[in-house]
Amino acid sequence: MSMAQKTNLVQKEEFKRNHWVQYRDSG
């Protein structure tokens, strides 16, 4: 796997976590 692919995957995972936190906190 290339570095760009790894970075993209990490960013997607972080986005999902951040989105989940916002969703949870919004009730």
PDB file of N, CA and C in Angstrom:
ATOM      1  N   MET A   1       0.854  -1.206   0.000  1.00  0.00           N
ATOM      2  CA  MET A   1       0.000   0.000   0.000  1.00  0.00           C
ATOM      3  C   MET A   1       0.881   1.244   0.000  1.00  0.00           C
ATOM      4  N   SER A   2       0.500   2.209  -0.806  1.00  0.00           N
ATOM      5  CA  SER A   2       1.300   3.441  -0.893  1.00  0.00           C
ATOM      6  C   SER A   2       0.999   4.361   0.280  1.00  0.00           C
ATOM      7  N   MET A   3       1.898   5.311   0.506  1.00  0.00           N
ATOM      8  CA  MET A   3       1.728   6.265   1.601  1.00  0.00           C
ATOM      9  C   MET A   3       0.449   7.075   1.402  1.00  0.00           C
ATOM     10  N   ALA A   4       0.164   7.460   0.177  1.00  0.00           N
ATOM     11  CA  ALA A   4      -1.037   8.251  -0.102  1.00  0.00           C
ATOM     12  C   ALA A   4      -2.290   7.461   0.257  1.00  0.00           C
ATOM     13  N   GLN A   5      -2.292   6.160  -0.062  1.00  0.00           N
ATOM     14  CA  GLN A   5      -3.448   5.333   0.260  1.00  0.00           C
ATOM     15  C   GLN A   5      -3.623   5.213   1.770  1.00  0.00           C
ATOM     16  N   LYS A   6      -2.512   5.047   2.483  1.00  0.00           N
ATOM     17  CA  LYS A   6      -2.568   4.966   3.951  1.00  0.00           C
ATOM     18  C   LYS A   6      -3.130   6.251   4.531  1.00  0.00           C
ATOM     19  N   THR A   7      -2.628   7.381   4.051  1.00  0.00           N
ATOM     20  CA  THR A   7      -3.070   8.684   4.552  1.00  0.00           C
ATOM     21  C   THR A   7      -4.559   8.866   4.292  1.00  0.00           C
ATOM     22  N   ASN A   8      -5.000   8.492   3.090  1.00  0.00           N
ATOM     23  CA  ASN A   8      -6.404   8.628   2.725  1.00  0.00           C
ATOM     24  C   ASN A   8      -7.273   7.768   3.638  1.00  0.00           C
ATOM     25  N   LEU A   9      -6.817   6.561   3.922  1.00  0.00           N
ATOM     26  CA  LEU A   9      -7.568   5.653   4.776  1.00  0.00           C
ATOM     27  C   LEU A   9      -7.674   6.219   6.189  1.00  0.00           C
ATOM     28  N   VAL A  10      -6.580   6.739   6.707  1.00  0.00           N
ATOM     29  CA  VAL A  10      -6.571   7.331   8.051  1.00  0.00           C
ATOM     30  C   VAL A  10      -7.523   8.521   8.107  1.00  0.00           C
ATOM     31  N   GLN A  11      -7.478   9.364   7.085  1.00  0.00           N
ATOM     32  CA  GLN A  11      -8.357  10.542   7.055  1.00  0.00           C
ATOM     33  C   GLN A  11      -9.820  10.117   7.036  1.00  0.00           C
ATOM     34  N   LYS A  12     -10.131   9.047   6.292  1.00  0.00           N
ATOM     35  CA  LYS A  12     -11.512   8.578   6.235  1.00  0.00           C
ATOM     36  C   LYS A  12     -11.955   8.050   7.597  1.00  0.00           C
ATOM     37  N   GLU A  13     -11.062   7.328   8.266  1.00  0.00           N
ATOM     38  CA  GLU A  13     -11.389   6.802   9.592  1.00  0.00           C
ATOM     39  C   GLU A  13     -11.603   7.935  10.584  1.00  0.00           C
ATOM     40  N   GLU A  14     -10.750   8.955  10.529  1.00  0.00           N
ATOM     41  CA  GLU A  14     -10.885  10.106  11.427  1.00  0.00           C
ATOM     42  C   GLU A  14     -12.196  10.841  11.144  1.00  0.00           C
ATOM     43  N   PHE A  15     -12.539  10.972   9.866  1.00  0.00           N
ATOM     44  CA  PHE A  15     -13.782  11.643   9.498  1.00  0.00           C
ATOM     45  C   PHE A  15     -14.977  10.894  10.068  1.00  0.00           C
ATOM     46  N   LYS A  16     -14.939   9.548   9.960  1.00  0.00           N
ATOM     47  CA  LYS A  16     -16.044   8.755  10.489  1.00  0.00           C
ATOM     48  C   LYS A  16     -16.165   8.925  11.998  1.00  0.00           C
ATOM     49  N   ARG A  17     -15.031   8.915  12.686  1.00  0.00           N
ATOM     50  CA  ARG A  17     -15.062   9.091  14.147  1.00  0.00           C
ATOM     51  C   ARG A  17     -15.597  10.472  14.511  1.00  0.00           C
ATOM     52  N   ASN A  18     -15.102  11.509  13.827  1.00  0.00           N
ATOM     53  CA  ASN A  18     -15.550  12.873  14.115  1.00  0.00           C
ATOM     54  C   ASN A  18     -17.037  13.023  13.821  1.00  0.00           C
ATOM     55  N   HIS A  19     -17.482  12.435  12.722  1.00  0.00           N
ATOM     56  CA  HIS A  19     -18.877  12.521  12.334  1.00  0.00           C
ATOM     57  C   HIS A  19     -19.750  11.818  13.376  1.00  0.00           C
ATOM     58  N   TRP A  20     -19.277  10.683  13.865  1.00  0.00           N
ATOM     59  CA  TRP A  20     -20.027   9.920  14.868  1.00  0.00           C
ATOM     60  C   TRP A  20     -20.144  10.722  16.166  1.00  0.00           C
ATOM     61  N   VAL A  21     -19.068  11.377  16.571  1.00  0.00           N
ATOM     62  CA  VAL A  21     -19.083  12.178  17.798  1.00  0.00           C
ATOM     63  C   VAL A  21     -20.088  13.317  17.655  1.00  0.00           C
ATOM     64  N   GLN A  22     -20.081  13.989  16.517  1.00  0.00           N
ATOM     65  CA  GLN A  22     -21.015  15.099  16.283  1.00  0.00           C
ATOM     66  C   GLN A  22     -22.452  14.586  16.294  1.00  0.00           C
ATOM     67  N   TYR A  23     -22.671  13.449  15.672  1.00  0.00           N
ATOM     68  CA  TYR A  23     -24.007  12.855  15.607  1.00  0.00           C
ATOM     69  C   TYR A  23     -24.491  12.492  17.004  1.00  0.00           C
ATOM     70  N   ARG A  24     -23.621  11.876  17.784  1.00  0.00           N
ATOM     71  CA  ARG A  24     -23.947  11.459  19.144  1.00  0.00           C
ATOM     72  C   ARG A  24     -24.235  12.683  20.024  1.00  0.00           C
ATOM     73  N   ASP A  25     -23.371  13.696  19.920  1.00  0.00           N
ATOM     74  CA  ASP A  25     -23.515  14.883  20.766  1.00  0.00           C
ATOM     75  C   ASP A  25     -24.762  15.694  20.399  1.00  0.00           C
ATOM     76  N   SER A  26     -25.207  15.600  19.166  1.00  0.00           N
ATOM     77  CA  SER A  26     -26.378  16.368  18.735  1.00  0.00           C
ATOM     78  C   SER A  26     -27.664  15.737  19.250  1.00  0.00           C
ATOM     79  N   GLY A  27     -27.569  14.555  19.869  1.00  0.00           N
ATOM     80  CA  GLY A  27     -28.718  13.924  20.468  1.00  0.00           C
ATOM     81  C   GLY A  27     -29.358  12.905  19.557  1.00  0.00           C
TER      82      GLY A  27
END
